[in-house]
Short mmCIF file of C-alpha atoms and ligand atoms in Angstrom, two decimals:
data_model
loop_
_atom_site.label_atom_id
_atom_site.label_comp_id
_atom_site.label_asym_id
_atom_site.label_seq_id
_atom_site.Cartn_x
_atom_site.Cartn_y
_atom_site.Cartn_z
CA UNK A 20 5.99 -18.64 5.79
CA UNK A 21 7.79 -15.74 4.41
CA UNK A 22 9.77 -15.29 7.57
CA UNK A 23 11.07 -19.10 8.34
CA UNK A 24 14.55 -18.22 10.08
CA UNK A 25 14.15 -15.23 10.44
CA UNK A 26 14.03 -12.22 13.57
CA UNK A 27 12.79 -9.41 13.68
CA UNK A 28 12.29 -6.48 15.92
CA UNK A 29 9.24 -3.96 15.87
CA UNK A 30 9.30 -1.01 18.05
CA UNK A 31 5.52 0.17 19.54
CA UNK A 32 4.84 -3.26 19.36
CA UNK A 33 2.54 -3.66 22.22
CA UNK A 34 0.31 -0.89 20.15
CA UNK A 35 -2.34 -1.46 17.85
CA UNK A 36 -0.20 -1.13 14.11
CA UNK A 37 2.93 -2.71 16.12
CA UNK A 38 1.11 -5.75 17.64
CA UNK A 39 -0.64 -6.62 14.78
CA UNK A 40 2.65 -6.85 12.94
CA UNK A 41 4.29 -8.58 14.94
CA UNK A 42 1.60 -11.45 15.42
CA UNK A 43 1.60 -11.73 11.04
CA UNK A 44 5.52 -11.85 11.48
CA UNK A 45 5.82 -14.63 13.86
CA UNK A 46 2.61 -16.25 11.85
CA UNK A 47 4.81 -16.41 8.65
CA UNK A 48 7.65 -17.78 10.91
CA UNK A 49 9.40 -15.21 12.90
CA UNK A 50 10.75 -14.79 16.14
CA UNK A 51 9.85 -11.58 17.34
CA UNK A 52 11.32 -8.86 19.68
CA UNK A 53 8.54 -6.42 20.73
CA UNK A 54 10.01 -2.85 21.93
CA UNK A 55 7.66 -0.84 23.86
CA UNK A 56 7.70 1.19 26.88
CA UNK A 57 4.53 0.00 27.86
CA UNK A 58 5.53 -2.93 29.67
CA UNK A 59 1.93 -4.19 29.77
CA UNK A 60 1.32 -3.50 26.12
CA UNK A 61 4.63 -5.85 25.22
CA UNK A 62 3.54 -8.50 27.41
CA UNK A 63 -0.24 -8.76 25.81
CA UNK A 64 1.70 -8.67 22.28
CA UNK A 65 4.33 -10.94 23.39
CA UNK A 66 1.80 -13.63 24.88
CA UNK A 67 -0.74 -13.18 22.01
CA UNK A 68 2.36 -14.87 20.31
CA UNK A 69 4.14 -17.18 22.52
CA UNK A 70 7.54 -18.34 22.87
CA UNK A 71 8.89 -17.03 19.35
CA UNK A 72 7.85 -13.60 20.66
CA UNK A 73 10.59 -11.37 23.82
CA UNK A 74 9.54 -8.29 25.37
CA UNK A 75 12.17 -5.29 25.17
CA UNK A 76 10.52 -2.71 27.94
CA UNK A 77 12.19 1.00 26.44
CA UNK A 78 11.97 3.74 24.69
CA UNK A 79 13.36 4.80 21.25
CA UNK A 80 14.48 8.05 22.60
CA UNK A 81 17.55 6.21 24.14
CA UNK A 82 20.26 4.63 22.54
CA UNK A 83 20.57 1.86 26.07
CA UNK A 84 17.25 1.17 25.20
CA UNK A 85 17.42 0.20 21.93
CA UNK A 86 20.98 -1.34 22.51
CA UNK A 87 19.22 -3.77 25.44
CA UNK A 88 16.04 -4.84 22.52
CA UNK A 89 18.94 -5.36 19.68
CA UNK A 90 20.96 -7.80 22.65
CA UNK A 91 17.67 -9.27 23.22
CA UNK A 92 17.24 -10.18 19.45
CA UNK A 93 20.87 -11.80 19.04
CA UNK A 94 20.97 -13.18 22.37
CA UNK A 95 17.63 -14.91 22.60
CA UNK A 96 17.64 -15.72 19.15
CA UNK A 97 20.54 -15.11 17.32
CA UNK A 98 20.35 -12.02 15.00
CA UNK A 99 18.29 -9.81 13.14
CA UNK A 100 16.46 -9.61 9.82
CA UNK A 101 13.92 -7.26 10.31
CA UNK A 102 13.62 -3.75 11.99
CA UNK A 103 9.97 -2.30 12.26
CA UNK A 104 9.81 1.08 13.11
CA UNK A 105 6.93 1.95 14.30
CA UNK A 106 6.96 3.79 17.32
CA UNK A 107 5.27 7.40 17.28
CA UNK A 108 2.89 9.67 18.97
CA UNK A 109 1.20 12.64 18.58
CA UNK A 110 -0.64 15.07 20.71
CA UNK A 111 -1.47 18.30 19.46
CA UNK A 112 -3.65 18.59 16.82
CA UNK A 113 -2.92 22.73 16.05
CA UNK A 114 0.34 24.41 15.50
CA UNK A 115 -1.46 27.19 17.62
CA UNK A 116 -1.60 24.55 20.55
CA UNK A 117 2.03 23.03 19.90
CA UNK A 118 4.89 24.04 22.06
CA UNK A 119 8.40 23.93 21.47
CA UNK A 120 8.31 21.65 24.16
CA UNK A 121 5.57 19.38 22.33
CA UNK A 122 7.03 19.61 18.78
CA UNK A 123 10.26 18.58 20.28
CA UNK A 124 8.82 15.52 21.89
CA UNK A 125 7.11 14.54 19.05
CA UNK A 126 10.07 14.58 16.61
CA UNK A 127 12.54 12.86 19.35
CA UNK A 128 10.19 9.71 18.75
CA UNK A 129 8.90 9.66 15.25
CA UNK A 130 11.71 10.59 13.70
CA UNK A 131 14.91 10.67 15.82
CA UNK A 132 13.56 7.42 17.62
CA UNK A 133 13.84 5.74 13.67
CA UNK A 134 17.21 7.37 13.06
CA UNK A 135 18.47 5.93 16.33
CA UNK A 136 16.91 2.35 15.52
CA UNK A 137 18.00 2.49 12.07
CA UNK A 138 21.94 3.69 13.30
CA UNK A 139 22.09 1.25 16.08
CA UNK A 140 20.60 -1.89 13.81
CA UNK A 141 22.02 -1.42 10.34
CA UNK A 142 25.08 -3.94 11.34
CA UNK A 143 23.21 -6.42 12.31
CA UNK A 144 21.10 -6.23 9.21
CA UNK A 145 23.54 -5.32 7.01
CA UNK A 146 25.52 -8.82 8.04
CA UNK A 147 22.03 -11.12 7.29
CA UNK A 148 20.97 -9.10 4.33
CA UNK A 149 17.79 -7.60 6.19
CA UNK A 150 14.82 -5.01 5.46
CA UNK A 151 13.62 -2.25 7.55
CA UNK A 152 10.43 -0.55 7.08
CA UNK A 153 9.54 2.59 8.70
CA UNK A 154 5.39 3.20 9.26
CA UNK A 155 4.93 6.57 7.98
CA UNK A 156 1.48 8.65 7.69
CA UNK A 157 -0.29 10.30 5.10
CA UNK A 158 0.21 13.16 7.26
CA UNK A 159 3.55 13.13 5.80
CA UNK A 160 1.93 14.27 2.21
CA UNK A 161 -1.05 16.18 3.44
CA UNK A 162 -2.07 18.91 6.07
CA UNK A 163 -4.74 16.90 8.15
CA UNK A 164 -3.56 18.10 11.22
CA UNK A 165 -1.34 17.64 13.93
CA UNK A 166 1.88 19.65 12.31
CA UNK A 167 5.13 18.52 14.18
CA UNK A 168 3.64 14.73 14.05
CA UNK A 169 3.20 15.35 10.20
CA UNK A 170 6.35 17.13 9.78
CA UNK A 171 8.72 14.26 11.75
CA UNK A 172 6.55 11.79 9.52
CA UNK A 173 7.72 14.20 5.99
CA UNK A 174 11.29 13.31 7.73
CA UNK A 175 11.67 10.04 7.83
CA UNK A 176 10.06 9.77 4.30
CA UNK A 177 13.34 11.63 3.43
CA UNK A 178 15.47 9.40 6.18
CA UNK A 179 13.74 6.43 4.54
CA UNK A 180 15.45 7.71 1.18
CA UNK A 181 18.73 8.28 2.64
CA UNK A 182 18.89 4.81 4.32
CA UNK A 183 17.65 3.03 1.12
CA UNK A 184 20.14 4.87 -1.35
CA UNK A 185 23.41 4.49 1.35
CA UNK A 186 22.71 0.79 3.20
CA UNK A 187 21.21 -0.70 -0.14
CA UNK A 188 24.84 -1.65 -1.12
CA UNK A 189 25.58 -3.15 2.16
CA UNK A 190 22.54 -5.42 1.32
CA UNK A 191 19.60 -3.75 3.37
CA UNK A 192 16.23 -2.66 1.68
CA UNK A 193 14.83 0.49 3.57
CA UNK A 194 11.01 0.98 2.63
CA UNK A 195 7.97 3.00 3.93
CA UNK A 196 4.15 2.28 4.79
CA UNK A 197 2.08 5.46 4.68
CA UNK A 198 -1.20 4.42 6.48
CA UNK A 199 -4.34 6.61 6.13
CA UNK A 200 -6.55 6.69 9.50
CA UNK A 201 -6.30 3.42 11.38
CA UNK A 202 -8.79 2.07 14.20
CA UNK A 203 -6.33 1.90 16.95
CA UNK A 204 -6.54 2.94 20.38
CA UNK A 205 -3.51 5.54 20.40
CA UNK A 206 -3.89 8.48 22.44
CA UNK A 207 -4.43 11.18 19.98
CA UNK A 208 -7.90 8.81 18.46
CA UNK A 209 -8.68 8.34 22.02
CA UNK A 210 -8.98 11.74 22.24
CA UNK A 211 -11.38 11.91 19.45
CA UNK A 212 -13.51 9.24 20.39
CA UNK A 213 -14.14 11.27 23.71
CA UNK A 214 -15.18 14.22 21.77
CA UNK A 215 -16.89 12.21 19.65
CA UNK A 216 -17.53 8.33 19.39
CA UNK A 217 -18.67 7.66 15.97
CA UNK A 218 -15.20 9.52 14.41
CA UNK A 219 -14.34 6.50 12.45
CA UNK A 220 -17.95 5.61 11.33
CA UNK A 221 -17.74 9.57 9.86
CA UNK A 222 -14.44 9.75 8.50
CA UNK A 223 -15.40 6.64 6.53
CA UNK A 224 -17.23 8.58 3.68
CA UNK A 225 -13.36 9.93 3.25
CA UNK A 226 -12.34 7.00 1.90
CA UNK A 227 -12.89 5.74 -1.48
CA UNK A 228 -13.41 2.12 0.01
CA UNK A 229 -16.05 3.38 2.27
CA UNK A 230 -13.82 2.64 6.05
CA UNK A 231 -11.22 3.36 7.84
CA UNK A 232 -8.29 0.77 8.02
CA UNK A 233 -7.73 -2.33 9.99
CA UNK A 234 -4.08 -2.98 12.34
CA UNK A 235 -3.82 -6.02 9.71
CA UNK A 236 -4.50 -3.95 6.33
CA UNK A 237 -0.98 -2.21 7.65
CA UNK A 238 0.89 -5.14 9.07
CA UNK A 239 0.04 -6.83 5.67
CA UNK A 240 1.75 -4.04 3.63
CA UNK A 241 4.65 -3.81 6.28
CA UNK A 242 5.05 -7.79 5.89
CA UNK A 243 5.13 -7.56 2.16
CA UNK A 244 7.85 -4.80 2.22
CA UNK A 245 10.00 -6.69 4.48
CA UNK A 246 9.73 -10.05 2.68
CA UNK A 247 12.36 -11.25 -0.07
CA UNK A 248 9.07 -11.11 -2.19
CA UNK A 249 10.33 -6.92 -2.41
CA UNK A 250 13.64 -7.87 -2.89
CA UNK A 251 13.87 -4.99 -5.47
CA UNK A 252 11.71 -3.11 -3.52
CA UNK A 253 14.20 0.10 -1.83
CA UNK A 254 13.04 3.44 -0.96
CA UNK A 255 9.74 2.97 -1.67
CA UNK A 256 6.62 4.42 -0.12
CA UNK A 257 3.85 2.23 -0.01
CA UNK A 258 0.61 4.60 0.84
CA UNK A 259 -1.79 1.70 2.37
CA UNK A 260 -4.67 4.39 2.74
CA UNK A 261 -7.95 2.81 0.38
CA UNK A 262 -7.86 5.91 -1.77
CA UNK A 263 -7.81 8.68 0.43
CA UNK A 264 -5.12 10.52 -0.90
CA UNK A 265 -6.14 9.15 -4.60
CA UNK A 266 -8.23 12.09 -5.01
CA UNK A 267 -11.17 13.85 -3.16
CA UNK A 268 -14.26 11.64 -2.59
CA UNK A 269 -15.97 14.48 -1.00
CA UNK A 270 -15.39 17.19 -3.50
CA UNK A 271 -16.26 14.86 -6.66
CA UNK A 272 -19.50 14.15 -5.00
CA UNK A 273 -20.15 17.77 -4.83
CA UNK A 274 -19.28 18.30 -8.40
CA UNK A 275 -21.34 15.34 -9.35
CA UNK A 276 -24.56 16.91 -7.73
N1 NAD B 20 -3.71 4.66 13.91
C1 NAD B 20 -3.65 5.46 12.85
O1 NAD B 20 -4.68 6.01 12.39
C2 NAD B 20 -2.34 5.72 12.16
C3 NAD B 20 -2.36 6.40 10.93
C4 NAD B 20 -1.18 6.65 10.28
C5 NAD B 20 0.01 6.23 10.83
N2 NAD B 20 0.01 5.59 12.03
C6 NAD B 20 1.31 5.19 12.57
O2 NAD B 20 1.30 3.83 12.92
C7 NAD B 20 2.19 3.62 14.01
C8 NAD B 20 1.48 2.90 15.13
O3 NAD B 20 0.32 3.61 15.48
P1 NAD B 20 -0.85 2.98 16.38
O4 NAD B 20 -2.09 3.66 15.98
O5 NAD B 20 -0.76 1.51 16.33
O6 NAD B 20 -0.42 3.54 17.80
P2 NAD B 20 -0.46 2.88 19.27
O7 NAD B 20 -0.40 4.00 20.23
O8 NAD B 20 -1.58 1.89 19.35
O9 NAD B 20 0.91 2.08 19.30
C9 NAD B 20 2.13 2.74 19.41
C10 NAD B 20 2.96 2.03 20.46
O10 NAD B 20 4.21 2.73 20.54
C11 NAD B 20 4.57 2.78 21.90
N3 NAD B 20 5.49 3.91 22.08
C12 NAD B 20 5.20 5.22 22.08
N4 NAD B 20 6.30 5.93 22.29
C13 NAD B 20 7.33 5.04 22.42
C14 NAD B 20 8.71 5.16 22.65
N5 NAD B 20 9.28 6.36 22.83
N6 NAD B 20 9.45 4.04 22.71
C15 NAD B 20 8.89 2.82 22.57
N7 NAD B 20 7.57 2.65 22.36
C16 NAD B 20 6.81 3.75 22.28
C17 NAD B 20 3.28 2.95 22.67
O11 NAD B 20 3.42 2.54 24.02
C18 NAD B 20 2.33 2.07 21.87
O12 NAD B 20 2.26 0.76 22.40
C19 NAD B 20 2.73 4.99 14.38
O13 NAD B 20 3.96 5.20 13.73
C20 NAD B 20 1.68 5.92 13.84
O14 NAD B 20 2.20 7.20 13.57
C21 NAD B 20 -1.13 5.31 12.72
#
């Protein structure tokens, strides 16, 4: 019961990384506010948890939005300890392919959606001597594809570093959770099961631990990072990714042959 007392706001949270988080944070002891603006997506979150867990309907791309989630969080129960951001999406898998148009919508969530989170919440965390994680990518540390995603997620590695090294000394931790591929059911793998349905099954022999990841391997590592367990724990990035970026699996098994 890490998080006894403690609230705690994840944004995506109706989505597969941000649900999952939300249920271990509320099964450690949290009340939850889950921001999404899927309203549906909330709701199945919200009642997979019960009455510890509000819905925020909204979108991190505006500051009323994230204003209305924070109000829910001190109204409905009375502050804030935790801020997950989480919310992201990503749609074009080739710079040839991205427009200005795309590139900009992907950054205005990824990463100015976190700044805008991070701005809006830091009092409130800063006066209950809260943690905020951010849910990176390895996309942030290698080219695997979809560029402006991978760039906004090499930003808020750096944001993550500027929060950590200027809140710290107002009390809040600031940490990061690089996941490697994760069966979800966000648009851009929906897209790849279509083209092909066995993706994860294939991109298992990636990974050193022979799959892809789980929601839970990710809300584990997100839990841990936000936990007094990391007290000394600040601008850290925590690559939950079973080896992936470790080395190449594929390659030594070539030079092995
Ligand atoms: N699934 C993976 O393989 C993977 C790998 C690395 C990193 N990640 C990261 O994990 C996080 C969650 O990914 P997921 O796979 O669970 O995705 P998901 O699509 O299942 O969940 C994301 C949620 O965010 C919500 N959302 C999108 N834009 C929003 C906005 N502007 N405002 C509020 N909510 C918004 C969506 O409605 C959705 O419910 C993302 O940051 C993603 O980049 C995922």
């Amino acid at each position: 019961m890490r998080f006894s007392d403690q609230v705690a706001l994840v944004t995506g949270g109706g989505g597969g990384i941000g649900a999952a988080t939300a249920a271990r944070l509320a099964a450690e002891g949290a009340a939850v506010v889950v921001m999404d603006e899927d309203a549906d997506a909330a709701a199945r979150a919200v009642a997979a948890i019960g009455d510890r867990a509000a819905a925020s309907i909204g979108s991190v791309t505006a500051a009323d939005d994230i204003a209305a989630a924070l109000a829910l969080a001190q109204r409905r129960f009375g502050g804030l300890d935790v801020l997950v951001n989480n919310a992201a999406f990503t749609l074009r898998d080739t710079l040839a392919e991205t427009t200005p148009e795309d590139w900009d919508r992907e950054f205005a969530v990824t990463l100015r959606g976190a700044f805008l989170c991070a701005r809006a919440a830091l009092p409130l965390l800063a006066a209950r001597g809260g943690a905020m994680v951010n849910v990176g990518s390895v996309n942030a540390l290698l080219h695997l594809g979809n560029p402006a995603y991978s760039a906004a997620k090499a930003g808020l590695l750096s944001l993550t570093r500027s929060l950590a090294t200027e809140a710290g000394p107002r009390g809040v931790r600031t940490n990061m959770v690089s996941p490697g591929s994760v069966r979800t059911a966000n648009i851009t793998w929906q897209q790849r099961q279509a083209r092909d349905p066995a993706i994860f099954d294939k991109l298992a022999r990636w990974y050193p631990v022979g799959r892809v990841g789980t929601p839970q391997d990710i809300a584990a590592a997100i839990c841990f990072l936000a936990s007094r367990e990391a007290a000394f724990v600040n601008g850290a990035n925590l690559v939950v990714d079973g080896g992936l970026t470790a080395g190449m699996a594929v390659m030594a098994a070539d030079l092995a042959t």
